[in-house]
Coordinates of C-alpha atoms in Angstrom, one line a residue:
Chain A
M1 CA 40.1 -16.7 20.1
S2 CA 40.4 -13.0 20.7
A3 CA 42.6 -12.8 17.6
A4 CA 39.3 -12.5 15.6
S5 CA 38.2 -8.9 15.3
P6 CA 35.0 -7.8 16.9
L7 CA 32.1 -7.3 14.4
L8 CA 29.5 -6.1 16.9
V9 CA 30.2 -4.5 20.2
V10 CA 27.4 -3.5 22.5
E11 CA 28.4 -1.5 25.6
N12 CA 26.3 -0.6 28.6
L13 CA 23.1 -0.7 26.6
E14 CA 19.9 0.4 28.2
A15 CA 16.5 0.3 26.4
G16 CA 12.9 -0.2 27.2
Y17 CA 9.3 0.8 26.7
G18 CA 7.5 3.7 28.3
P19 CA 8.7 4.2 31.9
I20 CA 10.2 0.7 32.1
N21 CA 13.8 -0.1 31.4
V22 CA 14.1 -3.6 30.0
L23 CA 17.8 -3.8 29.4
H24 CA 20.2 -2.8 32.2
R25 CA 23.8 -2.0 31.2
L26 CA 24.0 -4.8 28.8
S27 CA 27.3 -5.5 27.0
L28 CA 28.2 -8.2 24.5
T29 CA 30.5 -8.8 21.6
V30 CA 30.2 -10.8 18.4
H31 CA 33.4 -11.6 16.5
V32 CA 33.7 -12.2 12.8
G33 CA 32.7 -15.8 12.0
E34 CA 31.1 -16.6 15.3
I35 CA 27.7 -17.9 16.3
V36 CA 26.9 -16.2 19.5
T37 CA 23.7 -17.1 21.4
I38 CA 21.8 -15.2 24.0
I39 CA 19.7 -17.6 26.2
G40 CA 17.2 -16.6 28.8
A41 CA 13.7 -17.1 30.0
N42 CA 10.5 -15.5 28.8
G43 CA 10.6 -11.8 29.4
A44 CA 14.4 -11.6 30.1
G45 CA 14.8 -9.0 27.3
K46 CA 16.2 -11.2 24.5
T47 CA 14.0 -9.8 21.7
T48 CA 14.4 -6.3 23.1
T49 CA 18.1 -6.7 22.8
L50 CA 17.9 -7.7 19.1
N51 CA 15.3 -5.0 18.3
T52 CA 17.5 -2.3 19.9
I53 CA 20.6 -3.5 17.9
C54 CA 18.7 -3.3 14.6
G55 CA 17.1 0.1 15.6
L56 CA 13.4 -0.9 16.0
V57 CA 13.7 0.1 19.7
K58 CA 15.7 3.2 20.6
A59 CA 18.7 2.9 22.9
R60 CA 18.5 5.1 26.0
T61 CA 22.1 5.0 26.9
G62 CA 25.1 2.9 25.8
R63 CA 26.7 2.3 22.5
I64 CA 26.2 -0.2 19.7
V65 CA 29.1 -0.3 17.3
F66 CA 28.9 -2.5 14.2
N67 CA 31.8 -3.0 11.8
G68 CA 33.1 0.5 12.8
H69 CA 29.8 2.3 12.5
D70 CA 27.9 3.6 15.5
L71 CA 24.3 2.3 15.2
T72 CA 23.0 3.8 18.4
Q73 CA 21.0 6.6 16.7
L74 CA 20.4 5.1 13.3
P75 CA 16.9 4.2 12.0
P76 CA 16.4 0.5 11.0
H77 CA 16.5 1.1 7.2
N78 CA 20.0 2.6 7.4
I79 CA 21.2 -0.2 9.7
V80 CA 20.2 -2.8 7.1
R81 CA 22.3 -1.0 4.5
L82 CA 25.4 -1.4 6.7
G83 CA 25.1 -5.2 6.6
L84 CA 23.1 -6.2 9.6
A85 CA 19.9 -8.1 8.9
Q86 CA 17.4 -9.5 11.2
S87 CA 15.0 -12.4 10.9
P88 CA 12.4 -11.2 13.4
E89 CA 10.6 -13.1 16.0
G90 CA 7.5 -14.9 14.7
R91 CA 9.1 -15.0 11.3
K92 CA 7.1 -12.1 9.9
I93 CA 7.2 -13.2 6.4
F94 CA 4.9 -11.2 4.0
P95 CA 1.9 -13.6 3.8
R96 CA 0.4 -12.2 0.6
L97 CA 3.7 -12.0 -1.3
T98 CA 4.9 -15.1 -3.1
V99 CA 8.0 -16.9 -1.8
R100 CA 10.1 -15.3 -4.6
E101 CA 8.7 -11.8 -3.9
N102 CA 9.5 -12.3 -0.2
L103 CA 13.1 -13.0 -1.2
E104 CA 13.2 -10.0 -3.5
M105 CA 11.9 -7.7 -0.7
G106 CA 14.9 -9.0 1.4
A107 CA 17.2 -7.5 -1.3
Y108 CA 15.3 -4.1 -1.2
T109 CA 18.5 -2.2 -0.2
R110 CA 20.5 -3.7 -3.1
T111 CA 20.8 -2.2 -6.6
D112 CA 22.4 -5.1 -8.5
P113 CA 19.5 -7.1 -10.1
E114 CA 21.8 -9.8 -11.5
G115 CA 23.4 -10.3 -8.1
V116 CA 20.0 -10.5 -6.5
A117 CA 18.8 -13.1 -9.1
A118 CA 22.0 -15.1 -8.5
D119 CA 21.5 -15.0 -4.8
I120 CA 17.9 -16.2 -5.1
Q121 CA 19.2 -19.2 -7.0
K122 CA 21.9 -19.7 -4.4
W123 CA 19.4 -19.8 -1.5
Y124 CA 17.0 -22.0 -3.6
K125 CA 19.9 -24.5 -3.7
M126 CA 20.3 -24.3 0.1
F127 CA 16.5 -24.4 0.7
P128 CA 15.1 -26.6 -2.1
I129 CA 11.6 -26.4 -0.6
L130 CA 11.6 -22.7 -1.3
E131 CA 12.2 -23.3 -5.0
K132 CA 9.4 -25.8 -5.1
R133 CA 7.1 -23.3 -3.5
K134 CA 8.4 -20.2 -5.2
S135 CA 5.1 -19.1 -6.7
Q136 CA 3.0 -19.8 -3.6
L137 CA 2.0 -17.1 -1.2
G138 CA 4.2 -17.0 1.9
G139 CA 1.2 -17.3 4.2
L140 CA 0.4 -20.7 2.8
L141 CA 3.8 -22.3 3.8
S142 CA 4.2 -24.5 6.8
G143 CA 5.9 -23.1 9.9
G144 CA 9.2 -24.6 9.2
E145 CA 9.1 -23.5 5.5
Q146 CA 8.2 -20.0 6.7
Q147 CA 11.2 -20.0 9.0
M148 CA 13.5 -21.0 6.2
L149 CA 12.0 -18.3 4.1
A150 CA 12.5 -15.7 6.8
I151 CA 16.2 -16.7 7.1
A152 CA 16.7 -16.8 3.4
R153 CA 15.0 -13.4 3.1
A154 CA 17.3 -11.9 5.7
L155 CA 20.3 -13.4 3.8
M156 CA 19.2 -11.7 0.6
A157 CA 20.6 -8.4 2.0
R158 CA 24.0 -10.1 2.1
P159 CA 24.5 -9.3 5.7
K160 CA 27.8 -9.5 7.5
L161 CA 25.9 -10.3 10.7
L162 CA 22.6 -12.2 10.8
L163 CA 20.3 -11.6 13.8
L164 CA 18.0 -14.6 14.4
D165 CA 15.1 -14.2 16.9
E166 CA 13.7 -17.5 18.1
P167 CA 14.0 -19.5 14.9
S168 CA 12.6 -22.6 16.7
L169 CA 9.4 -20.8 17.8
G170 CA 6.4 -23.0 17.3
L171 CA 8.2 -25.6 15.2
A172 CA 8.1 -29.4 15.5
P173 CA 11.3 -30.8 17.1
Q174 CA 12.5 -32.4 13.9
V175 CA 12.1 -29.2 12.0
V176 CA 14.0 -27.4 14.7
V177 CA 16.9 -29.8 14.1
Q178 CA 16.8 -29.0 10.4
I179 CA 16.7 -25.2 11.0
F180 CA 19.7 -25.4 13.3
A181 CA 21.7 -27.5 10.9
V182 CA 21.0 -24.8 8.3
I183 CA 22.3 -22.1 10.7
Q184 CA 25.5 -24.0 11.3
E185 CA 25.9 -24.5 7.5
L186 CA 25.5 -20.8 6.9
N187 CA 28.1 -20.0 9.6
R188 CA 30.5 -22.4 7.9
Q189 CA 30.0 -20.4 4.7
G190 CA 31.1 -17.2 6.6
V191 CA 28.0 -15.6 8.0
S192 CA 28.3 -14.4 11.6
V193 CA 25.2 -15.1 13.7
L194 CA 23.7 -13.6 16.8
L195 CA 21.1 -16.1 17.9
V196 CA 18.4 -15.5 20.5
E197 CA 16.8 -18.7 21.6
Q198 CA 14.6 -20.2 24.3
N199 CA 15.6 -23.6 23.3
A200 CA 18.9 -23.2 25.1
R201 CA 20.1 -26.8 24.5
M202 CA 19.9 -26.5 20.7
A203 CA 21.4 -23.0 20.7
L204 CA 24.4 -23.9 22.8
K205 CA 25.1 -27.0 20.8
I206 CA 25.7 -25.0 17.6
A207 CA 27.0 -21.7 19.1
H208 CA 30.7 -20.8 19.8
R209 CA 29.9 -18.6 22.8
G210 CA 26.8 -17.9 24.9
Y211 CA 25.4 -15.1 27.1
V212 CA 22.9 -15.8 29.8
L213 CA 20.3 -13.0 30.1
E214 CA 18.2 -12.6 33.3
T215 CA 15.7 -9.8 33.7
G216 CA 17.7 -7.5 31.4
R217 CA 21.1 -8.2 32.8
I218 CA 23.9 -10.4 31.5
T219 CA 24.6 -12.8 34.3
G220 CA 27.1 -15.1 32.7
T221 CA 29.1 -15.7 29.6
D222 CA 31.4 -18.4 28.4
R223 CA 32.2 -20.8 25.7
A224 CA 29.0 -22.5 24.6
D225 CA 30.2 -26.1 25.3
L226 CA 31.2 -25.0 28.9
L227 CA 27.8 -23.4 29.4
L228 CA 26.1 -26.6 28.2
H229 CA 27.8 -28.5 31.0
D230 CA 27.5 -25.8 33.7
P231 CA 25.3 -27.4 36.4
R232 CA 23.6 -24.0 37.1
I233 CA 22.6 -23.6 33.5
R234 CA 21.6 -27.2 33.2
Q235 CA 19.2 -26.8 36.1
A236 CA 17.8 -23.4 35.1
Y237 CA 17.6 -23.7 31.3
L238 CA 18.0 -27.3 30.3
G239 CA 15.5 -28.8 32.7
E240 CA 17.8 -31.1 34.6
Chain B
M1 CA -3.7 -10.5 -23.8
S2 CA -6.7 -11.9 -21.8
F3 CA -10.1 -10.3 -21.8
G4 CA -9.6 -9.3 -18.2
R5 CA -7.0 -6.8 -19.5
I6 CA -8.3 -5.9 -22.9
W7 CA -11.7 -4.7 -21.7
V8 CA -10.1 -1.6 -20.2
L9 CA -8.5 -0.8 -23.6
L10 CA -11.8 -1.4 -25.4
L11 CA -13.6 0.8 -22.9
F12 CA -11.3 3.7 -23.5
V13 CA -11.5 3.3 -27.3
A14 CA -15.3 3.2 -27.1
L15 CA -15.4 6.3 -24.8
A16 CA -13.1 8.2 -27.2
A17 CA -15.3 7.3 -30.1
Y18 CA -18.5 8.2 -28.3
P19 CA -18.7 12.0 -29.2
F20 CA -18.6 11.0 -32.9
L21 CA -21.4 8.4 -32.7
P22 CA -24.9 9.3 -33.9
L23 CA -26.3 8.5 -30.5
A24 CA -24.1 11.0 -28.6
E25 CA -25.7 13.7 -26.6
A26 CA -24.0 16.8 -25.2
N27 CA -25.6 16.3 -21.8
R28 CA -24.6 12.7 -21.5
G29 CA -21.1 13.6 -22.6
E30 CA -20.9 16.1 -19.7
Q31 CA -22.1 13.5 -17.3
F32 CA -19.4 11.1 -18.6
T33 CA -16.8 13.8 -18.1
V34 CA -17.7 13.9 -14.4
L35 CA -17.4 10.1 -14.2
F36 CA -13.9 10.3 -15.6
I37 CA -13.0 12.9 -13.0
Y38 CA -14.4 10.8 -10.2
A39 CA -12.4 7.8 -11.6
I40 CA -9.2 9.9 -11.2
L41 CA -10.2 10.7 -7.7
A42 CA -10.8 7.0 -6.9
L43 CA -7.5 6.0 -8.4
G44 CA -5.8 8.5 -6.2
L45 CA -7.5 7.1 -3.1
N46 CA -6.5 3.6 -4.3
V47 CA -2.9 4.6 -4.1
V48 CA -3.3 5.3 -0.4
M49 CA -5.8 2.5 0.5
G50 CA -5.0 -0.2 -2.0
Y51 CA -1.2 0.1 -2.4
A52 CA -0.1 1.4 0.9
G53 CA -2.9 -0.1 2.9
L54 CA -3.8 3.1 4.9
L55 CA -7.5 3.8 5.5
H56 CA -8.1 7.3 4.2
L57 CA -11.4 8.9 5.1
G58 CA -10.8 12.5 3.9
I59 CA -9.9 12.2 0.2
A60 CA -12.7 14.7 -0.5
A61 CA -10.6 17.4 1.2
F62 CA -8.0 17.2 -1.5
F63 CA -10.6 17.1 -4.2
G64 CA -11.9 20.3 -2.7
I65 CA -8.5 21.9 -2.4
G66 CA -7.9 21.1 -6.0
A67 CA -11.2 22.6 -7.1
Y68 CA -10.8 25.7 -5.1
T69 CA -7.2 26.2 -6.2
V70 CA -8.5 26.3 -9.7
G71 CA -11.3 28.6 -8.6
I72 CA -9.0 31.1 -6.9
L73 CA -6.5 31.1 -9.8
T74 CA -9.1 31.6 -12.6
V75 CA -12.2 33.5 -11.5
P76 CA -12.6 37.0 -12.9
F77 CA -13.0 38.8 -9.5
L78 CA -9.6 37.7 -8.2
P79 CA -6.4 39.2 -9.7
F80 CA -4.7 35.9 -10.8
Q81 CA -6.7 34.7 -13.8
Q82 CA -4.4 32.0 -15.0
S83 CA -5.1 29.4 -17.7
F84 CA -6.4 26.0 -16.8
L85 CA -3.1 24.3 -17.3
V86 CA -1.3 26.5 -14.8
A87 CA -4.2 26.3 -12.4
A88 CA -4.4 22.5 -12.6
L89 CA -0.7 22.1 -11.9
A90 CA -1.0 24.4 -9.0
A91 CA -4.0 22.4 -7.8
V92 CA -1.9 19.2 -7.8
A93 CA 1.0 20.8 -6.1
A94 CA -1.2 22.4 -3.4
S95 CA -3.1 19.2 -2.6
A96 CA 0.1 17.2 -2.4
A97 CA 1.7 19.8 -0.2
V98 CA -1.3 19.8 2.2
G99 CA -1.2 16.0 2.1
I100 CA 2.5 16.0 3.1
A101 CA 2.2 18.7 5.7
V102 CA -0.8 17.1 7.5
T103 CA 0.5 13.5 7.3
A104 CA 4.2 14.1 8.2
P105 CA 3.5 14.6 11.9
I106 CA 1.3 11.5 12.2
L107 CA 3.3 8.9 10.3
R108 CA 4.1 7.0 13.4
L109 CA 0.4 6.5 14.0
R110 CA -0.9 3.2 12.8
G111 CA -4.2 1.8 11.7
D112 CA -7.3 3.6 13.1
Y113 CA -5.4 6.7 14.2
F114 CA -4.4 7.6 10.6
A115 CA -8.1 7.1 9.5
L116 CA -9.2 9.5 12.3
V117 CA -6.8 12.2 11.4
T118 CA -7.8 12.0 7.7
L119 CA -11.4 12.2 8.8
G120 CA -10.7 15.3 10.8
L121 CA -8.8 16.9 8.0
G122 CA -11.8 16.3 5.7
L123 CA -14.2 18.1 8.1
I124 CA -11.8 21.0 8.8
T125 CA -11.2 21.6 5.1
L126 CA -14.9 21.7 4.4
Y127 CA -15.5 24.2 7.3
A128 CA -12.6 26.3 6.2
I129 CA -13.9 26.5 2.6
R130 CA -17.4 27.4 3.9
N131 CA -16.2 30.1 6.3
L132 CA -13.4 31.8 4.3
D133 CA -15.9 34.0 2.6
A134 CA -13.4 36.5 1.4
I135 CA -11.6 34.0 -0.7
T136 CA -14.0 31.1 -1.4
E137 CA -17.3 32.9 -1.5
G138 CA -18.6 30.7 1.3
T139 CA -21.5 28.5 0.4
K140 CA -22.1 30.2 -3.0
G141 CA -19.1 28.6 -4.6
M142 CA -16.7 30.3 -6.9
N143 CA -17.9 31.1 -10.4
P144 CA -17.7 31.5 -13.3
I145 CA -14.6 29.3 -14.0
E146 CA -14.0 29.7 -17.7
A147 CA -10.3 29.6 -18.2
G148 CA -8.8 28.6 -21.5
P149 CA -6.9 25.3 -21.6
V150 CA -3.4 26.5 -22.2
P151 CA -1.9 30.0 -22.3
G152 CA -2.3 31.5 -25.8
I153 CA -5.0 29.1 -26.9
P154 CA -8.5 30.6 -26.8
D155 CA -11.1 28.5 -25.1
T156 CA -13.8 29.1 -27.6
V157 CA -12.5 27.1 -30.5
D158 CA -15.6 26.6 -32.6
M159 CA -15.7 22.9 -33.5
S160 CA -19.3 23.1 -34.7
P161 CA -18.4 22.2 -38.3
L162 CA -17.1 18.9 -37.0
R163 CA -20.4 17.9 -35.5
L164 CA -22.3 15.0 -37.0
R165 CA -25.7 16.0 -35.7
P166 CA -27.1 19.4 -35.5
D167 CA -28.9 18.9 -32.2
W168 CA -25.7 18.4 -30.1
G169 CA -26.2 21.8 -28.7
F170 CA -24.3 25.0 -29.0
R171 CA -21.8 24.0 -26.3
W172 CA -20.8 21.0 -28.2
Y173 CA -17.6 22.6 -29.3
K174 CA -16.7 23.0 -25.6
Y175 CA -17.6 19.7 -24.1
P176 CA -15.5 17.4 -26.2
Y177 CA -12.5 19.5 -25.3
L178 CA -13.0 18.8 -21.6
Y179 CA -14.3 15.3 -22.4
F180 CA -11.2 14.3 -24.3
L181 CA -8.9 16.1 -21.8
S182 CA -10.4 14.2 -18.9
L183 CA -10.5 10.9 -20.7
G184 CA -6.9 11.3 -21.8
T185 CA -5.8 12.3 -18.3
L186 CA -7.6 9.3 -16.9
A187 CA -5.8 7.1 -19.4
L188 CA -2.5 8.6 -18.5
V189 CA -3.1 8.1 -14.8
M190 CA -3.9 4.5 -15.4
L191 CA -0.7 4.0 -17.3
L192 CA 1.3 5.8 -14.7
L193 CA -0.2 3.6 -11.9
R194 CA 0.4 0.5 -13.9
N195 CA 4.1 1.3 -14.2
L196 CA 4.2 2.3 -10.5
E197 CA 2.7 -1.0 -9.4
K198 CA 5.6 -2.8 -11.1
S199 CA 8.3 -0.5 -9.7
R200 CA 10.4 -0.8 -6.6
L201 CA 8.2 1.7 -4.9
G202 CA 5.1 -0.3 -5.8
R203 CA 6.5 -3.5 -4.4
A204 CA 7.7 -1.7 -1.3
W205 CA 4.2 -0.4 -0.7
V206 CA 2.8 -3.9 -0.9
A207 CA 5.4 -5.2 1.7
L208 CA 4.6 -2.2 4.0
R209 CA 0.9 -3.0 3.8
E210 CA 1.6 -6.6 4.7
D211 CA 3.9 -6.1 7.7
E212 CA 5.4 -2.8 8.7
L213 CA 7.9 -4.3 11.2
A214 CA 9.2 -6.9 8.7
S215 CA 9.5 -4.2 6.1
A216 CA 11.7 -2.1 8.5
C217 CA 13.8 -5.2 9.0
M218 CA 14.3 -5.4 5.2
G219 CA 15.6 -1.9 5.1
L220 CA 12.4 -0.1 3.9
N221 CA 11.7 3.3 5.4
P222 CA 8.1 3.1 6.4
A223 CA 7.6 6.8 7.1
R224 CA 8.9 7.9 3.7
L225 CA 6.9 5.2 1.8
K226 CA 3.7 6.3 3.5
L227 CA 4.4 9.9 2.8
A228 CA 5.0 9.1 -0.8
A229 CA 1.6 7.3 -1.1
V230 CA -0.3 10.1 0.7
A231 CA 1.3 12.8 -1.5
L232 CA 0.6 10.9 -4.7
G233 CA -3.0 10.1 -3.6
A234 CA -3.6 13.8 -2.6
G235 CA -2.0 15.0 -5.9
L236 CA -4.3 12.9 -8.0
A237 CA -7.3 14.0 -5.9
G238 CA -6.3 17.6 -6.5
L239 CA -6.0 17.0 -10.2
A240 CA -9.5 15.5 -10.2
G241 CA -10.7 18.5 -8.2
A242 CA -9.2 20.8 -10.8
F243 CA -11.1 19.1 -13.6
Y244 CA -14.2 19.0 -11.6
A245 CA -14.3 22.8 -11.2
M246 CA -13.6 23.2 -14.9
A247 CA -16.3 20.8 -16.0
L248 CA -18.9 22.4 -13.8
R249 CA -17.6 26.0 -14.5
T250 CA -17.9 26.6 -10.8
T251 CA -16.6 25.0 -7.6
G252 CA -20.3 24.5 -6.6
N253 CA -21.6 24.3 -3.1
P254 CA -18.8 23.2 -0.7
Q255 CA -21.2 20.3 0.2
A256 CA -19.8 18.6 -2.9
Y257 CA -16.5 18.0 -1.0
D258 CA -17.9 16.6 2.3
F259 CA -17.5 13.4 4.2
T260 CA -20.2 11.7 2.0
L261 CA -18.0 12.0 -1.0
S262 CA -15.0 10.5 0.9
I263 CA -17.1 7.6 1.9
I264 CA -18.6 7.0 -1.5
M265 CA -15.1 7.0 -2.9
V266 CA -14.0 4.4 -0.4
C267 CA -17.1 2.4 -1.5
C268 CA -16.0 2.7 -5.2
V269 CA -12.6 1.4 -4.4
I270 CA -13.8 -1.5 -2.3
L271 CA -16.6 -2.4 -4.7
G272 CA -14.3 -2.4 -7.6
G273 CA -11.4 -4.3 -6.0
L274 CA -9.0 -2.7 -3.5
G275 CA -5.6 -2.3 -5.1
N276 CA -6.7 -3.2 -8.6
R277 CA -6.7 -0.3 -11.1
S278 CA -9.2 -1.7 -13.5
G279 CA -11.4 -2.7 -10.7
V280 CA -11.4 0.7 -9.2
L281 CA -12.3 2.2 -12.6
L282 CA -15.2 -0.3 -12.9
G283 CA -16.4 0.4 -9.4
T284 CA -16.4 4.1 -9.9
F285 CA -18.2 3.8 -13.2
I286 CA -20.8 1.6 -11.7
L287 CA -21.4 3.5 -8.4
M288 CA -21.1 7.0 -9.7
G289 CA -22.7 6.1 -13.0
F290 CA -25.7 4.8 -11.1
D291 CA -25.7 7.8 -8.9
R292 CA -25.3 10.4 -11.7
I293 CA -26.8 8.9 -14.8
I294 CA -28.8 5.8 -14.4
T295 CA -31.1 7.1 -11.6
N296 CA -31.9 10.1 -13.8
I297 CA -32.8 7.9 -16.8
L298 CA -34.9 5.6 -14.6
D299 CA -36.7 8.6 -13.1
N300 CA -37.6 10.0 -16.5
E301 CA -38.8 6.6 -17.7
L302 CA -40.9 6.2 -14.6
Q303 CA -42.4 9.6 -15.1
A304 CA -43.2 8.8 -18.7
L305 CA -44.8 5.5 -17.7
Q306 CA -47.0 7.4 -15.1
Q307 CA -48.1 9.8 -17.8
R308 CA -48.9 7.1 -20.2
L309 CA -50.9 5.2 -17.6
D310 CA -52.5 8.4 -16.4
L311 CA -51.4 7.9 -12.8
N312 CA -50.6 10.8 -10.6
W313 CA -48.2 9.8 -7.9
G314 CA -47.2 13.3 -7.1
G315 CA -43.6 14.4 -6.8
Q316 CA -42.7 12.6 -3.5
A317 CA -39.2 11.2 -3.1
Y318 CA -40.5 7.6 -2.7
T319 CA -42.1 7.7 -6.1
K320 CA -38.7 8.2 -7.8
V321 CA -35.8 5.9 -8.2
S322 CA -33.5 8.7 -7.0
G323 CA -35.4 8.7 -3.6
W324 CA -34.3 5.1 -3.1
K325 CA -30.7 5.7 -4.2
L326 CA -29.0 5.4 -0.8
M327 CA -31.1 2.3 0.1
I328 CA -30.0 0.6 -3.2
F329 CA -26.4 1.7 -2.5
G330 CA -26.4 0.2 0.9
T331 CA -28.0 -3.1 -0.1
V332 CA -25.6 -3.6 -2.9
L333 CA -22.6 -3.0 -0.6
I334 CA -23.9 -5.4 2.0
L335 CA -24.5 -8.1 -0.6
M336 CA -21.0 -7.5 -2.0
M337 CA -19.4 -7.8 1.3
R338 CA -21.2 -11.0 2.0
F339 CA -20.7 -12.7 -1.3
R340 CA -17.7 -11.1 -2.9
P341 CA -15.6 -9.3 -0.3
E342 CA -12.6 -9.0 -2.6
G343 CA -14.5 -6.7 -5.0
L344 CA -15.7 -7.1 -8.6
L345 CA -12.2 -7.3 -10.0
P346 CA -10.0 -8.4 -7.1
E347 CA -6.3 -7.7 -6.9
A348 CA -4.5 -11.0 -7.6
R349 CA -3.0 -11.2 -4.1
H350 CA -6.3 -10.5 -2.4
Q351 CA -8.1 -13.1 -4.5
R352 CA -5.5 -15.8 -3.6
E353 CA -5.9 -15.0 0.1
L354 CA -9.7 -15.1 0.2
H355 CA -10.1 -18.0 -2.2
P356 CA -7.0 -20.2 -1.6
E357 CA -8.2 -22.9 -4.0
V358 CA -8.3 -20.5 -6.9
G359 CA -5.1 -19.0 -5.8
E360 CA -3.3 -22.3 -5.5
A361 CA -4.4 -23.1 -9.0
Q362 CA -3.0 -19.8 -10.2
G363 CA 0.2 -20.4 -8.3
E364 CA 0.6 -23.8 -9.7
A365 CA 0.0 -22.5 -13.2
A366 CA 2.5 -19.7 -12.7
A367 CA 5.1 -22.2 -11.3
Q368 CA 4.6 -24.4 -14.3
R369 CA 5.0 -21.5 -16.7
E370 CA 8.2 -20.5 -15.0
A371 CA 9.4 -24.0 -14.9
G372 CA 8.8 -24.2 -18.6
E373 CA 10.8 -21.1 -19.2
T374 CA 13.7 -21.9 -16.9
P375 CA 14.0 -25.6 -16.4
S376 CA 15.3 -26.5 -13.0
E377 CA 16.2 -29.7 -11.3
N378 CA 13.6 -29.3 -8.5
A379 CA 10.5 -28.4 -10.5

């Protein structure tokens, strides 16, 4: 497994808001082609981890290296250009842009109009509902459709690594199943994924490896299928 | 081309033809010139408020900076004495530079804080103009401003032989030059903004206005985008100020650049339709036209009526329409906000949000159009 090269390496990361440190010496790795998930309770620092990686929160100490580039001091718009795209928590689609315009905004960093148009068609194929709704305002989509739009929009930047923040948030169980199937399909097509999720069971089912985050510290990491059967995890995060 | 788009074109053609019509009056023409100038100012404000979504409460400051730059560069008692062209370009540059310098440190502020800083800037600029006696002549205003249009061209081209009616006044030859120049500049600004709306920058502003965090995740640089909007808005306001000083031949009392003007401009933009160029144009023409032209006409009519009926109401403010001006303003705005919050000519996005049923219909129509052009298996 370690034959795969590391795409993202986070070492001893500390970050937080005001006087409070949220992340304490956090380290993790994502290899090319992997789905890696971070599971943890509310307030454990999952979103802060993703936001620090993509530059929305400044790292205090530690290092974030992505594909050979040091991201630690870069602003978010430069990080996107390096091939790391985030689908943020709460989806954050542009409510008054149409579905198609939302997708076009996702490709803001790109300068190849033909490639962008081709990619839009590609993701329409993958998410047929988006094509049906392409001229509607993003804000009028259902929650599940918005989540698909948010993922497709992030993919428009042609990222090497996709950061997904709580894609199951506020969605009906059946829709969650659909979304996770999509994530798995994307991964099969070659997109590496770092997935933050409260729905630990679903996340561990599709992930290759998992990290357990508790109050800003990584307290465990293993292959996802092993974590799924770890009695400690089952008790704490899977409600058994 | 639908009527919604063609009326702007017709309006410009009509205004361009106006000086040659038999009903044209020199005074009215000068009043129209001021309307065009305010429209440029409102379009500048619309870049900041409508496109980038930042509440700007100090646009009058840039209007003033533009006017005083022209004043300083052209009045006889200062050593510069440049032509209007040079002075106007300097006015645009100065306003944009002040806009950038003041906004750059506060770009990380969001929402209300940005509005507060612009409000403060408006007040400081006004007090600075008032108290820098040595340069700005304090409350007297700088005058006379009588620069020629471009270096080498005399400003007193006598166009009198061209006039169709002898009573258009001896200044006739002068007013159409500023009239046409302001009208032409307004048309150019409208064209520039139309192209800008469709550009990458225009779309980036819309996204930024919708959601700053999501925009950052898409690789947009929010700080630079905001700065671009503020600089462009300030530059247009400075251009308007330059024309204003030229049209009045003086910078006038600094009072002309106070908070009231900033707020009236915000009203023009909102009344017309936040983010919609044509709407902002219409809003400015209606509000400022009412303020500057229609109340005067009504006052005169009322006066004439009194004389005919042999009534003597005296000269009190409440016997004139102009005395009720602010009351009428306020009532209209309240009614607008209640019944048509999206403005007279709403921006398409705004319209679809506030009236989903209309928006859905538009969306469906657009989808069908697209489907017709590019047949797809899912449509």
